[in-house]
Structure formats: structure tokens, C-alpha cells
PDB file of C-alpha atoms in Angstrom:
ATOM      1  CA  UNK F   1      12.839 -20.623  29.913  1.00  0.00           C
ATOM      2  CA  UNK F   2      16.365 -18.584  30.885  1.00  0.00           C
ATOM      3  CA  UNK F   3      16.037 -15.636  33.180  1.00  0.00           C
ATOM      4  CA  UNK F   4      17.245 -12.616  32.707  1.00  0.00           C
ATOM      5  CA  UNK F   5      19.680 -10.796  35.769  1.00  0.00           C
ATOM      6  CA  UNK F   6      16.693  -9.623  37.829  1.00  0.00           C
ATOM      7  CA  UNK F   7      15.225 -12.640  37.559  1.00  0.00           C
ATOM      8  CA  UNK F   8      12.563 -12.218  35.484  1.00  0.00           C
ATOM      9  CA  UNK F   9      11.683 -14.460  32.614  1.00  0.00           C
ATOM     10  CA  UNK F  10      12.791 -12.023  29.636  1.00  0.00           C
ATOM     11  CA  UNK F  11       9.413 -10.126  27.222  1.00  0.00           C
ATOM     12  CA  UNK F  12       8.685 -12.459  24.381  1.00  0.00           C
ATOM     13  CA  UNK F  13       9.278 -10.784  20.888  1.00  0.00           C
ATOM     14  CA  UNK F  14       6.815 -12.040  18.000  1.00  0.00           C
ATOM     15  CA  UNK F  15       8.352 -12.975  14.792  1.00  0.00           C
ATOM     16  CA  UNK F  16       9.058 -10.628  11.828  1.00  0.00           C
ATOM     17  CA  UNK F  17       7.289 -12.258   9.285  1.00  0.00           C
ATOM     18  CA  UNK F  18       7.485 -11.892   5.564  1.00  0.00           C
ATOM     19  CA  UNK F  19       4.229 -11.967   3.562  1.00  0.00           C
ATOM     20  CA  UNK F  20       5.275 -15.134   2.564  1.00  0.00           C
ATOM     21  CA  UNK F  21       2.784 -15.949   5.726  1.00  0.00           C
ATOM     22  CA  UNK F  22       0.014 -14.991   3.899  1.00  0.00           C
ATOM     23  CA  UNK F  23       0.494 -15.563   0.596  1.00  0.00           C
ATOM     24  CA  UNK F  24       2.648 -16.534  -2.390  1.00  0.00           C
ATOM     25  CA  UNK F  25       4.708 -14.527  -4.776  1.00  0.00           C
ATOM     26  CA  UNK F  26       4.516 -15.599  -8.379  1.00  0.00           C
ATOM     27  CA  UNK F  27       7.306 -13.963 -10.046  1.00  0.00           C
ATOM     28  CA  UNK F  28       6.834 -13.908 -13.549  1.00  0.00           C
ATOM     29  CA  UNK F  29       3.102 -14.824 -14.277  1.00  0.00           C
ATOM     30  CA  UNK F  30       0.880 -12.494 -16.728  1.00  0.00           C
ATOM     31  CA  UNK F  31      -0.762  -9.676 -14.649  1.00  0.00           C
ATOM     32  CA  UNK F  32      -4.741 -10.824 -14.683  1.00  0.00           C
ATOM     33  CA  UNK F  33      -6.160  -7.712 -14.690  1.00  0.00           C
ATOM     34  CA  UNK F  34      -5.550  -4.941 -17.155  1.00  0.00           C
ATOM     35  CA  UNK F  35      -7.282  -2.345 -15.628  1.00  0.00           C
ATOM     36  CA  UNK F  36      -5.452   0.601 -14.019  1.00  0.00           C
ATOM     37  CA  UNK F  37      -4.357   0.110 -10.109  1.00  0.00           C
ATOM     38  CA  UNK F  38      -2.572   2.509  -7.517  1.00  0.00           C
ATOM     39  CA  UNK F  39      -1.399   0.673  -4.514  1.00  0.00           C
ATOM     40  CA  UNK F  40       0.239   3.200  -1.376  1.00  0.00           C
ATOM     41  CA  UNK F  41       1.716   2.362   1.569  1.00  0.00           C
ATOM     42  CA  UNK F  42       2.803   4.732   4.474  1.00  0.00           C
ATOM     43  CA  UNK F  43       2.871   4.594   8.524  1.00  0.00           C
ATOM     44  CA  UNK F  44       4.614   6.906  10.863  1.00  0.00           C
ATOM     45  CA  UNK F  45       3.740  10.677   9.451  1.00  0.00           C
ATOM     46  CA  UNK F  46       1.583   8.846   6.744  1.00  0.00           C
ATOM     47  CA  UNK F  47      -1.828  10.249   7.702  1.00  0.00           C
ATOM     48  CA  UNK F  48      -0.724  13.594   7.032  1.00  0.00           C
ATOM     49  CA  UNK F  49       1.376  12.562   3.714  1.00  0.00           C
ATOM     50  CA  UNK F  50      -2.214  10.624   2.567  1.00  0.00           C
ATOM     51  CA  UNK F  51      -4.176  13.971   3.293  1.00  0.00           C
ATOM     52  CA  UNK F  52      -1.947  16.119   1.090  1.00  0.00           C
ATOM     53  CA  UNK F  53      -1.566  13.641  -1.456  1.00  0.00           C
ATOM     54  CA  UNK F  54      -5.134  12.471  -2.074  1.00  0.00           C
ATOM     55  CA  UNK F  55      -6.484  16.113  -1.464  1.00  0.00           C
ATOM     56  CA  UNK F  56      -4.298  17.058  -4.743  1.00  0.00           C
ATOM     57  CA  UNK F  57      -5.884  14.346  -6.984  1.00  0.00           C
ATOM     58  CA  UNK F  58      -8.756  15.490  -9.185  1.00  0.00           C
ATOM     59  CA  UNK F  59     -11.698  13.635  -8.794  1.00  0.00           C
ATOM     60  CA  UNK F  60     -11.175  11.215 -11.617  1.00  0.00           C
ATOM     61  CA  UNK F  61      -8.557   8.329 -11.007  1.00  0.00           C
ATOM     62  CA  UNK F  62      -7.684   4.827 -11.128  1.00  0.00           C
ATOM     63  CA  UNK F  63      -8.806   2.593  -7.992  1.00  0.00           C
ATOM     64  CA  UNK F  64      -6.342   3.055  -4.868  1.00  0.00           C
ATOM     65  CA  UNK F  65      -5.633   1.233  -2.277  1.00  0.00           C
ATOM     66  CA  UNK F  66      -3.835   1.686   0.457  1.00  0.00           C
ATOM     67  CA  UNK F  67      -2.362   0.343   3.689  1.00  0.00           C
ATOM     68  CA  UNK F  68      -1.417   2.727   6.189  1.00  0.00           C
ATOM     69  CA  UNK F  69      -0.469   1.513   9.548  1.00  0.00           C
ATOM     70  CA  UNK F  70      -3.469   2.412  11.832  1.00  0.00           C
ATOM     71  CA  UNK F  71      -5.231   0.553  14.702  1.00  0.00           C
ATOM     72  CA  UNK F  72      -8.792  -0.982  13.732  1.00  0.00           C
ATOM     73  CA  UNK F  73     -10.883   1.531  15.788  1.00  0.00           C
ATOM     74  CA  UNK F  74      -9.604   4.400  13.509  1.00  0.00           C
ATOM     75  CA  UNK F  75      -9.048   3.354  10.303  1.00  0.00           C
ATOM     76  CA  UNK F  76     -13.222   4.101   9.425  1.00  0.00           C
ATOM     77  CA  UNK F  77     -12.924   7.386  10.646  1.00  0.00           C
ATOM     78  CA  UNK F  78      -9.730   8.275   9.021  1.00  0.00           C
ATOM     79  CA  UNK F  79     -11.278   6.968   5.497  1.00  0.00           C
ATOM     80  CA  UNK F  80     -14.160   9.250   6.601  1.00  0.00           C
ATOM     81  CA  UNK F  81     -12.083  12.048   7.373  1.00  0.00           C
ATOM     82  CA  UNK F  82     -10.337  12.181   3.538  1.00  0.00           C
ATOM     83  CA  UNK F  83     -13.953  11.553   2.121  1.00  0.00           C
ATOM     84  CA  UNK F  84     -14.844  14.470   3.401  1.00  0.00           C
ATOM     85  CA  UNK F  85     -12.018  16.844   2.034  1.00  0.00           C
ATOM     86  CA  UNK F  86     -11.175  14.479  -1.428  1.00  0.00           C
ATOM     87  CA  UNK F  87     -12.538  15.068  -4.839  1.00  0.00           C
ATOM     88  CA  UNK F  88     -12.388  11.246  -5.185  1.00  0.00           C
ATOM     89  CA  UNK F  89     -14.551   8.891  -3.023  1.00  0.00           C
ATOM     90  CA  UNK F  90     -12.566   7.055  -0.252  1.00  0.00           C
ATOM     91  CA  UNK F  91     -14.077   4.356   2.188  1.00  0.00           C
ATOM     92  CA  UNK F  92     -12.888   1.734   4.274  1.00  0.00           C
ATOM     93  CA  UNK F  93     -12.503  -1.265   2.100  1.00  0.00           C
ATOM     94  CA  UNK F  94     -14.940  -4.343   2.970  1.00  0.00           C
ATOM     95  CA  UNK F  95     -14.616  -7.883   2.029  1.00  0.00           C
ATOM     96  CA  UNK F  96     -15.829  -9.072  -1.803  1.00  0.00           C
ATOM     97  CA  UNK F  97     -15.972  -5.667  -2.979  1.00  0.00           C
ATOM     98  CA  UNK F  98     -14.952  -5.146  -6.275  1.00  0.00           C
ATOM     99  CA  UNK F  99     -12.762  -2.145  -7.139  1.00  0.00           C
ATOM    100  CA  UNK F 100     -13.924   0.305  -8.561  1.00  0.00           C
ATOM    101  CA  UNK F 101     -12.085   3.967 -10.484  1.00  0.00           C
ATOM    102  CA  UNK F 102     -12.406   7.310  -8.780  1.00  0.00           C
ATOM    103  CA  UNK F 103     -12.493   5.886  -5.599  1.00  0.00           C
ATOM    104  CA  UNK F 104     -10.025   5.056  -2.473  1.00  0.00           C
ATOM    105  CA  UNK F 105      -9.655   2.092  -0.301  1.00  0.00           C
ATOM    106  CA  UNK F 106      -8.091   2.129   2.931  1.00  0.00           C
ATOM    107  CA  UNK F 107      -7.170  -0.900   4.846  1.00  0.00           C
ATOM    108  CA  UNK F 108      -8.666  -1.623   7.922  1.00  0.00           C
ATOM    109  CA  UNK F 109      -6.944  -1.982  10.847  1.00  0.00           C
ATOM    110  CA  UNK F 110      -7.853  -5.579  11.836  1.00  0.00           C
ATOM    111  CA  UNK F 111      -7.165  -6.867   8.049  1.00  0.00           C
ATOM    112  CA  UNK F 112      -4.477  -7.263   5.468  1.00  0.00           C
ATOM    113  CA  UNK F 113      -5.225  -5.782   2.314  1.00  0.00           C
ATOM    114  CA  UNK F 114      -5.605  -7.950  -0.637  1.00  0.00           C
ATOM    115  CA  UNK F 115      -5.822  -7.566  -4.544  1.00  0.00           C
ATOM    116  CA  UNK F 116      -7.947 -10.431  -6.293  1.00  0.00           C
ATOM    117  CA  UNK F 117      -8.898 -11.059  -9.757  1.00  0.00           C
ATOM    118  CA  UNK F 118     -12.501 -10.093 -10.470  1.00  0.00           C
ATOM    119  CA  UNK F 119     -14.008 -11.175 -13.889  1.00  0.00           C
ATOM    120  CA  UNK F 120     -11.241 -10.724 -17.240  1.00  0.00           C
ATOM    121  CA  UNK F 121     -10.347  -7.269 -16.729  1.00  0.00           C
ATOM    122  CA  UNK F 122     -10.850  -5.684 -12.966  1.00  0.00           C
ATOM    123  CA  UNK F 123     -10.062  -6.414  -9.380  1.00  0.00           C
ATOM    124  CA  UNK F 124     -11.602  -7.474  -5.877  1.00  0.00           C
ATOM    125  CA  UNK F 125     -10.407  -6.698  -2.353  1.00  0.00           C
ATOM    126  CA  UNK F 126      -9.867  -9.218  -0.213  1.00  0.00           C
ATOM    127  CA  UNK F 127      -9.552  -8.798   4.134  1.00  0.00           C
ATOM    128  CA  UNK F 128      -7.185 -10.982   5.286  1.00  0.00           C
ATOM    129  CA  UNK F 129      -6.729 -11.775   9.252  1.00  0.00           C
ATOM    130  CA  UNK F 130      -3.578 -13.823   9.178  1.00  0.00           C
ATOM    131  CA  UNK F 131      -0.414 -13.182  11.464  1.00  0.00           C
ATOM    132  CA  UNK F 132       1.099  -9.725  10.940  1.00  0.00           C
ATOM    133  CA  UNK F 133       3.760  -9.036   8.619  1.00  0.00           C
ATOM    134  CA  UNK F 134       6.856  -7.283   9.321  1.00  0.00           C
ATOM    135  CA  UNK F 135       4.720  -7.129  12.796  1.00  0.00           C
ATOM    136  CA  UNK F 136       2.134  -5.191  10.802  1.00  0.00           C
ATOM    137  CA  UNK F 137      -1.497  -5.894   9.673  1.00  0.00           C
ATOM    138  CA  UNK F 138      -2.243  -4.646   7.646  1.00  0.00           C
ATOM    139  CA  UNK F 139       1.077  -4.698   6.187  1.00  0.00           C
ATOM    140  CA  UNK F 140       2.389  -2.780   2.951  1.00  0.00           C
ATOM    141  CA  UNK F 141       4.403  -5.744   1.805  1.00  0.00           C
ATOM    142  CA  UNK F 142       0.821  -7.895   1.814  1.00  0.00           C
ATOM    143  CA  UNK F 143      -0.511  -5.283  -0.234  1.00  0.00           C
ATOM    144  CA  UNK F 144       2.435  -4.550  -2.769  1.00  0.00           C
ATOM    145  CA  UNK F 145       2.826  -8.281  -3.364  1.00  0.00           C
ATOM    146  CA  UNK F 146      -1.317  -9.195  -3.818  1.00  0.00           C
ATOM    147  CA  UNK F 147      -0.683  -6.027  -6.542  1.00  0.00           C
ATOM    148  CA  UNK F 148       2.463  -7.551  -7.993  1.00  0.00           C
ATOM    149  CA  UNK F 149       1.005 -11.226  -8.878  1.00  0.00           C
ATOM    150  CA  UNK F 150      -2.428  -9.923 -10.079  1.00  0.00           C
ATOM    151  CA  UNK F 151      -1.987  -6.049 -11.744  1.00  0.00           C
ATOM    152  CA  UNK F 152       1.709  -6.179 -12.385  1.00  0.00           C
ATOM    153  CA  UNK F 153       2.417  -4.065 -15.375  1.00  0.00           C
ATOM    154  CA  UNK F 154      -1.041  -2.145 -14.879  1.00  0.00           C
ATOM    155  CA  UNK F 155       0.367  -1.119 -11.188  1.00  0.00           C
ATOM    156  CA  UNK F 156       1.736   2.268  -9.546  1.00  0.00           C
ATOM    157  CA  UNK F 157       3.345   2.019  -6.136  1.00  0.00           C
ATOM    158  CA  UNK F 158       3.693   4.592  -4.060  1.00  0.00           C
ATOM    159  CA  UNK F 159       5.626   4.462  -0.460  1.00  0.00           C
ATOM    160  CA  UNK F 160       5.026   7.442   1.803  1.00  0.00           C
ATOM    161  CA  UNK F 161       6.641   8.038   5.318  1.00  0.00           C
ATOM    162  CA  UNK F 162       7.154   5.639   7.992  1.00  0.00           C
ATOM    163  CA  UNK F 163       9.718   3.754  10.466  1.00  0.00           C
ATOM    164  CA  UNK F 164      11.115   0.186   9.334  1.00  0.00           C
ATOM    165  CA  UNK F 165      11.320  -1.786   6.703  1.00  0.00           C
ATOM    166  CA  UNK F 166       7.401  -2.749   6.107  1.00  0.00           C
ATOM    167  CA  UNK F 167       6.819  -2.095   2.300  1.00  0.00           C
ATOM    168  CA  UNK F 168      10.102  -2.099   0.832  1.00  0.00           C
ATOM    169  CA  UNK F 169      10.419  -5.620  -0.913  1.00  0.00           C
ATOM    170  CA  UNK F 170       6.565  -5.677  -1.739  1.00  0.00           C
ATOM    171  CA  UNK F 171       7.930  -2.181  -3.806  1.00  0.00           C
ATOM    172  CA  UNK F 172      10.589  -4.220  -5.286  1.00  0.00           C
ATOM    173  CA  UNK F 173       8.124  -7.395  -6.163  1.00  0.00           C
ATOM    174  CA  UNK F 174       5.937  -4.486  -8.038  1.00  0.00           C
ATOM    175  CA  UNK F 175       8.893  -3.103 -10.046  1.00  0.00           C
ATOM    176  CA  UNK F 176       9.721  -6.556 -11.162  1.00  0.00           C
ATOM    177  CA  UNK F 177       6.325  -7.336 -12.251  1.00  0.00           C
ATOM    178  CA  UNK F 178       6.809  -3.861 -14.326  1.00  0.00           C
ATOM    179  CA  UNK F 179       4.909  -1.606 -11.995  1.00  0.00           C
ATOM    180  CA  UNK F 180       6.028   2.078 -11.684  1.00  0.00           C
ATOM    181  CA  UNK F 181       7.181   3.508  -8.611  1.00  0.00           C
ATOM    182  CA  UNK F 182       7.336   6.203  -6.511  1.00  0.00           C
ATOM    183  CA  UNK F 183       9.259   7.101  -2.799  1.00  0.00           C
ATOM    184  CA  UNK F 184       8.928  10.106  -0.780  1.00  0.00           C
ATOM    185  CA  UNK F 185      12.205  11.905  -0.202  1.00  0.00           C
ATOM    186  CA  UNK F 186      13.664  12.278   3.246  1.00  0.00           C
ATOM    187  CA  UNK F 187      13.136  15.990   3.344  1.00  0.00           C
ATOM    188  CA  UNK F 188       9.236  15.619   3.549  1.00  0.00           C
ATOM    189  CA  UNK F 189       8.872  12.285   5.614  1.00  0.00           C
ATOM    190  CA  UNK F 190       8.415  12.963   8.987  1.00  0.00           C
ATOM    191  CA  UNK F 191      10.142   9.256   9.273  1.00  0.00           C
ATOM    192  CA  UNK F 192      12.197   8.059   6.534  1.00  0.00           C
ATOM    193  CA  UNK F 193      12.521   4.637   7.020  1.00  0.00           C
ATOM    194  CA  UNK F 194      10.255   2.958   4.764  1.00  0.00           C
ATOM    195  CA  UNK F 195      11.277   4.734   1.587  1.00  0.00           C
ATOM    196  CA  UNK F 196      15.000   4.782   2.467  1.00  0.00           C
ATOM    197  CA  UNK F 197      14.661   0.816   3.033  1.00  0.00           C
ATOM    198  CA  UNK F 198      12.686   0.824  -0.606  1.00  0.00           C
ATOM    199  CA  UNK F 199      15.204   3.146  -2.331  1.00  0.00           C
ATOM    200  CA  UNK F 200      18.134   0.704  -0.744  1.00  0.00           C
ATOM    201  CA  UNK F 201      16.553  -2.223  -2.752  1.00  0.00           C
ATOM    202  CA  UNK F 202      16.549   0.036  -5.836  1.00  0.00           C
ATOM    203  CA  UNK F 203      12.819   0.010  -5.780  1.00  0.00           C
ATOM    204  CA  UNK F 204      11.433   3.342  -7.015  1.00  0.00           C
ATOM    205  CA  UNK F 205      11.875   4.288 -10.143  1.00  0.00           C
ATOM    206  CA  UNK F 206      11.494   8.307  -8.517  1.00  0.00           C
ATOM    207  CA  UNK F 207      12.354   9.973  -5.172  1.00  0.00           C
ATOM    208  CA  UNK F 208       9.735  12.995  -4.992  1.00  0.00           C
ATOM    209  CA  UNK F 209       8.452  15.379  -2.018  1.00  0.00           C
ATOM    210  CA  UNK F 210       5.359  14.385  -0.866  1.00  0.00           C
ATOM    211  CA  UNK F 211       3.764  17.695  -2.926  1.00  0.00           C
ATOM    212  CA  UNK F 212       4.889  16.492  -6.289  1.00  0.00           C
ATOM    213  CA  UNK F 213       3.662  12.532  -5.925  1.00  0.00           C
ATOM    214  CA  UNK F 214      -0.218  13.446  -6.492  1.00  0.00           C
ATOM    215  CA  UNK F 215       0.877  15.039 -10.094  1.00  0.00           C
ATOM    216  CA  UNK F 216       3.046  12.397 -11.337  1.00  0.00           C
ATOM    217  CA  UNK F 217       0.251   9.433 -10.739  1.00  0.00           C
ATOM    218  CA  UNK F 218      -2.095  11.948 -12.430  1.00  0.00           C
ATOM    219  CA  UNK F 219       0.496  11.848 -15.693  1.00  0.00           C
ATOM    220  CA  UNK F 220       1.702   8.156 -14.913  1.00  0.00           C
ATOM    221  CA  UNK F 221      -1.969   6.952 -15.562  1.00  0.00           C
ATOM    222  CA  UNK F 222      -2.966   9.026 -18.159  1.00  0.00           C
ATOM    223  CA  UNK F 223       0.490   7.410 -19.934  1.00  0.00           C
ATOM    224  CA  UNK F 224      -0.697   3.851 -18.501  1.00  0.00           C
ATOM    225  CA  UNK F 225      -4.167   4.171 -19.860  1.00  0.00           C
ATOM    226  CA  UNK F 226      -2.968   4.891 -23.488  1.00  0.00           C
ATOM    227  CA  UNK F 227      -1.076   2.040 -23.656  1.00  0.00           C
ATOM    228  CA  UNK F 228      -3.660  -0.324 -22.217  1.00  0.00           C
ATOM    229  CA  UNK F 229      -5.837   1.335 -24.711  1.00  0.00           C
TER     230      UNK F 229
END
């Protein structure tokens, strides 16, 4: 191993992996499930951006899940937290469960947050433990792309606040599957990495302040739902 000029052997950096280490996109196949899905990702200023977004949805909504970049011990408190001030329920999301509507998943910290098929119509969450992604885990991309191969079409994304890069071609992978998405602007992100990497890729369909995002998933499902219907 070189040296560095004081002699010491130089800090090891981990790979920036793509969630290509956890698993596979699959551009192009049918979304599996037709119900309803909102999928959010956020990190850097996103605790704040979750509690004004999720406070402003009424109490009856499709499942969400999220990923927000949060270490394990406080991600169960954090869900708590927005329980306790939401109209919808919100939990931290546990292995097997099936999704279910008016209620909100948050990743925990230890896992990768997974959509899975569940039965003809619905969903599952899946914890996954693999190696970070985008030196994240949970990471956003993980999440957008488990929403892109199974919910495509029947998918909202949402990408809040946060520094780098983590999110932005799982938001991408969703449009492509014909998801509908949303970025929050500069002005409101207290870091504006994450959606300014997303909008870069031509990724959102909208670029909204963190106030307006809760009423345009509220009209974006009731559209989705019709259709479905």
C-alpha cells in the first residue's frame, strides 16, 4: 500500500455503488401491482421537509414509503414522532409486511427499502442489508428502482432535500416506467443537491416548494385512481 507525504498509509474510501448491488432494473416489464404507490426520498434538511409535507396530507392516501437518510437508532423514533402529529398512520416499516393505504413507511436505518409484489394487485416491503448505495442504506435509488420494476405506471416519486446524488437515477428509472414526479425547488431545500442532480437527468416532471408537494400528490392520486378505476 503507497504512503502518503507524512507517511501514513492514506484513509480507505468505500465504493459508490449503484443499486445495481442490490438488485436489478427491468426496464420495460408490466408494473405488477396496480394499486396506488408514493415512494419519497430526502436526506440533509429532509426531516423537516417530511414533517411539513406529511402533516399537510389528509388522513386518507395511497401507501408511502420513504427513505430518508437517518442512522438506525433514530429512524423508530422519527416514524414515531410524525405518527404523532399526521392524520395518516406512519411506522417504521418491518420485514413481510404488506402495504397497506393511509399509512406511511419509513425506512429503517440498518435496511434498504424494498417494494415486492404481494398477491395480483398490492405490494410488500422488503428490508434489505446489502452494501450501501451511493454510500447510503437505506438508499433512495434502492427504493425508486424496487418502485420502478414492480408499481411503474401506478407510482409517484417525490425527492425532497439533501446533499449528493443518492436518488436521482432511481427518479429517472420511475419516470421511464411512467411514474409521476415531483422535486423540491432550491429555494426551500435546506440542501439542494439531490433534486438539482434529479432535475439534471430531466427526472421530475415538476419543481415545487416543499409547501405545495403535499397538494399535488393529493390531486395526482385522485387523477391516478380514476384511471386505474
Amino acid at each position: 500500500m503507497f504512503q502518503t507525504k507524512d507517511g501514513k498509509a492514506p484513509l480507505e474510501v468505500a465504493p459508490s455503488l449503484s443499486a445495481d448491488a442490490i438488485l436489478p432494473r427491468q426496464p420495460g416489464r408490466l408494473a405488477i401491482g396496480r394499486q396506488l404507490l408514493i415512494v419519497i426520498g430526502s436526506s440533509t434538511g429532509g426531516t423537516e421537509a417530511l414533517r411539513t409535507l406529511l402533516t399537510a396530507l389528509p388522513e386518507r392516501m395511497p401507501p408511502i414509503l420513504i427513505a430518508q437518510h437517518m442512522p438506525e437508532m433514530f429512524t423508530k423514533t422519527f416514524a414515531a414522532r410524525l405518527d404523532s402529529l399526521c392524520k395518516l398512520k406512519v411506522k417504521e416499516a418491518e420485514e413481510g409486511e404488506r402495504v397497506q393505504p393511509n399509512t406511511v413507511y419509513i425506512a429503517p436505518g440498518h435496511s434498504h427499502l424494498v417494494v415486492k409484489p404481494c398477491s395480483s394487485v398490492g405490494y410488500a416491503v422488503s428490508l434489505n442489508q446489502g452494501s450501501p448505495v451511493n454510500r447510503h442504506r437505506p438508499s433512495v435509488d434502492v427504493l425508486f428502482r424496487s418502485a420502478a420494476n414492480v408499481a411503474g405506471r401506478h407510482a409517484l416519486g417525490v425527492i425532497l432535500t439533501g446533499m449528493g446524488r443518492d436518488g436521482a437515477q432511481g427518479l429517472l428509472e420511475l419516470k421511464e416506467a411512467g411514474a409521476y414526479n415531483v422535486a423540491q425547488d432550491e429555494a426551500s431545500c435546506v440542501v439542494f443537491g439531490m433534486p438539482k442532480e434529479a432535475i439534471a437527468l430531466n427526472a421530475a416532471h415538476e419543481v415545487l416548494p416543499i409547501q405545495a408537494i403535499a397538494g399535488k400528490l393529493v390531486a395526482l392520486a385522485a387523477q391516478r385512481a380514476a384511471v386505474i378505476q
